[in-house]
C-alpha positions in Angstrom: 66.1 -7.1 -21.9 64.0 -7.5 -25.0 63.7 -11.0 -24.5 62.2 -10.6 -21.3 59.8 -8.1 -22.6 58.8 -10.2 -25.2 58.1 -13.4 -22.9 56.0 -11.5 -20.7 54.0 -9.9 -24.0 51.0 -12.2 -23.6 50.2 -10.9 -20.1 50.1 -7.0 -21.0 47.2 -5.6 -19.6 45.3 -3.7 -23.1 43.9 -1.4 -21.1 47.3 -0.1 -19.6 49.1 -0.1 -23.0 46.1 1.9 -24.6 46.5 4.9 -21.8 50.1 4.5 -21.8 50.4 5.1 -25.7 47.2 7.6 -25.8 49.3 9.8 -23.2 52.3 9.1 -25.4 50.8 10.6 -28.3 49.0 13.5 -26.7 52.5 14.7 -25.5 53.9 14.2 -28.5 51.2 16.1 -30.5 51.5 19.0 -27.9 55.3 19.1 -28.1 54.7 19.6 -31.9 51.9 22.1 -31.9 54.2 24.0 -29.5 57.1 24.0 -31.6 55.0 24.6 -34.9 53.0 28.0 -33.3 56.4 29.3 -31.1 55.5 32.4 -32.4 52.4 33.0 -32.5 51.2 31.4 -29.3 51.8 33.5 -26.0 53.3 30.8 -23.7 53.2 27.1 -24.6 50.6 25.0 -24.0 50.6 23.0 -20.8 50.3 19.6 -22.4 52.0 17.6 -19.2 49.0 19.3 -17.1 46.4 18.4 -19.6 47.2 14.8 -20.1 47.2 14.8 -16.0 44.0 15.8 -15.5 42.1 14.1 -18.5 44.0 10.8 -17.7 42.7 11.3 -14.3 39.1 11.8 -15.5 38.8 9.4 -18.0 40.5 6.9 -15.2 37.7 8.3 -12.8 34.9 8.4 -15.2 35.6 4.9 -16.6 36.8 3.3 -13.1 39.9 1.9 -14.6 41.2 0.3 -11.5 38.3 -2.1 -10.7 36.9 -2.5 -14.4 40.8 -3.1 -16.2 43.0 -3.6 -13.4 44.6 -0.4 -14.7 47.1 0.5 -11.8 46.4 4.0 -10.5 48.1 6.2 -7.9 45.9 5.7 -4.9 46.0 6.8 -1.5 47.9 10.3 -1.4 48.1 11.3 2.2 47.1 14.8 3.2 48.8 17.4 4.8 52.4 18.1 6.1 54.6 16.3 9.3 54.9 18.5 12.4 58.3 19.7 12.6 60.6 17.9 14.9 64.2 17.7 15.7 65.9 15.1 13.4 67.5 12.3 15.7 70.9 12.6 16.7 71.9 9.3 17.5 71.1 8.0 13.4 74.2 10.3 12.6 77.2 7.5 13.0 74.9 4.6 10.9 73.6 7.8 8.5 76.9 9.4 7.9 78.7 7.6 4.9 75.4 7.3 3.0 74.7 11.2 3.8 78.2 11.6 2.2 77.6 9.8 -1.1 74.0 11.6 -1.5 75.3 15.0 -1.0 78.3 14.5 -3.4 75.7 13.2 -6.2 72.8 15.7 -5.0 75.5 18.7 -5.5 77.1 17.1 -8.9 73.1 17.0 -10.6 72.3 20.3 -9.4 75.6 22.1 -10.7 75.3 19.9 -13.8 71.8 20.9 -14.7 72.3 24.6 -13.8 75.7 24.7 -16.0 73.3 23.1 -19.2 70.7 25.8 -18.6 73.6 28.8 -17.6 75.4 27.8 -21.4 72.2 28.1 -23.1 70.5 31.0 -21.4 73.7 32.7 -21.6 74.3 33.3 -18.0 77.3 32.0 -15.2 76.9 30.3 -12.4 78.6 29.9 -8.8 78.8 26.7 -7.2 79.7 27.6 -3.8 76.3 29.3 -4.0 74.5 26.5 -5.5 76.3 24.2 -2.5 75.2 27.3 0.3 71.3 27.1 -1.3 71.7 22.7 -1.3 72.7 22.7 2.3 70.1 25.3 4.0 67.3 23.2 2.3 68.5 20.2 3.4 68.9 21.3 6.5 65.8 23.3 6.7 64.2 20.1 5.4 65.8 17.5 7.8 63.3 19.2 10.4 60.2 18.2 8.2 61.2 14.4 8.1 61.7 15.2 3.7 64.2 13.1 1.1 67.5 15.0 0.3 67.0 18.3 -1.8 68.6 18.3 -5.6 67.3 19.4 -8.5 64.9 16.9 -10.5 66.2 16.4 -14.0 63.0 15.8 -15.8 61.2 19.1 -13.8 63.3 21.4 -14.4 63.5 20.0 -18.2 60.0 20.1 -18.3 59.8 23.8 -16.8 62.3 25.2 -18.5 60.2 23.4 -22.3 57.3 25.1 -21.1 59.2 28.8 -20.6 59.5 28.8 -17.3 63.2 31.0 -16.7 63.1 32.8 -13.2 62.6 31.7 -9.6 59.2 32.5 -10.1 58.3 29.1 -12.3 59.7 27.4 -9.3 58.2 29.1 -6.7 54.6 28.4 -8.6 55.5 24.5 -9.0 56.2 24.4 -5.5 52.9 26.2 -4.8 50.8 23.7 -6.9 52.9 20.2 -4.9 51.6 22.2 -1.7 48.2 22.8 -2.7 48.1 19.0 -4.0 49.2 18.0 -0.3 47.5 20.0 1.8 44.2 20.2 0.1 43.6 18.1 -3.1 45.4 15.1 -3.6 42.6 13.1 -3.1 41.6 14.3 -6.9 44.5 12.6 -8.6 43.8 9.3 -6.5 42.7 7.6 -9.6 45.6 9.0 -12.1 46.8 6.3 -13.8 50.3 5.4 -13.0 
């Protein structure tokens, strides 16, 4: 609640609040510039990408974490689980909960792709949004991974920054595997 928020105000770490609102602004002034030049500019600028990386330098250069307590990301572990057969005997304790997160997993994802079909102009089929949902899942239950759905705020984000076909996706995925198999340790110090 507000009250809570302003009981606690005294302890706010400056340092925090000042990246928190200079990130805040940045996106905001991108989103505008973005908007303003539509036109004229070829594809939108990246702004999410640039705040990333100059929040992570400024973070590194300035060693936020030890000199203002500024929380950052940390340890990001590298590489990928060896594949393994998922265990059988979870399945009773597992089931119910499997249930309920495939019943929400499949509602977000036909949600979000009925918002983007209406104004793309384009249909969709859920029965092949459910057959896509399950083979990832499945694929992914061998990789130890959550439950596959679509993310909300990436696919908002992609789809503000003209991403449209498979391909957006396919290069996002690209860039999380690149960042787990061979440079996470880079965004170590992003602040959270």
């Amino acid at each position: 609640s507000i009250a809570a928020v302003l009981s606690k105000i005294t302890t706010t770490n400056i340092a925090a609040l000042i990246v928190g609102l200079t990130c805040i602004v940045l996106l905001l002034v991108g989103k505008e510039i973005n908007l303003r030049f539509k036109k004229k500019l070829p594809v939108p600028i990246p702004m999410e990408i640039i705040v990333v990386i100059i929040g992570t330098g400024v973070s590194a250069g300035m060693n936020l974490s030890e000199s203002y307590k500024v929380d950052v990301v940390g340890n990001i572990p590298q590489g990928l689980r060896a594949p393994a057969v998922p265990e059988i005997q979870l399945i009773p304790a597992l089931f119910v909960d499997a249930v309920a997160i495939a019943i929400v997993g499949f509602s977000m994802a036909v949600s979000m792709a009925k918002i983007f079909a209406l104004k793309h102009g384009y249909t969709i089929n859920g029965n092949q949004e459910l057959i896509a949902l399950g083979i990832c899942n499945s694929v992914g239950s061998f990789f130890q991974t959550f439950s596959i759905t679509c993310s909300m705020s990436r696919s908002l984000v992609q789809e503000s920054t003209g991403g449209r076909t498979q391909i957006a996706g396919t290069l996002s995925a690209i860039m999380v595997l690149l960042v787990i198999v061979a440079i996470g340790y880079l965004f170590e110090p992003l602040p959270q």
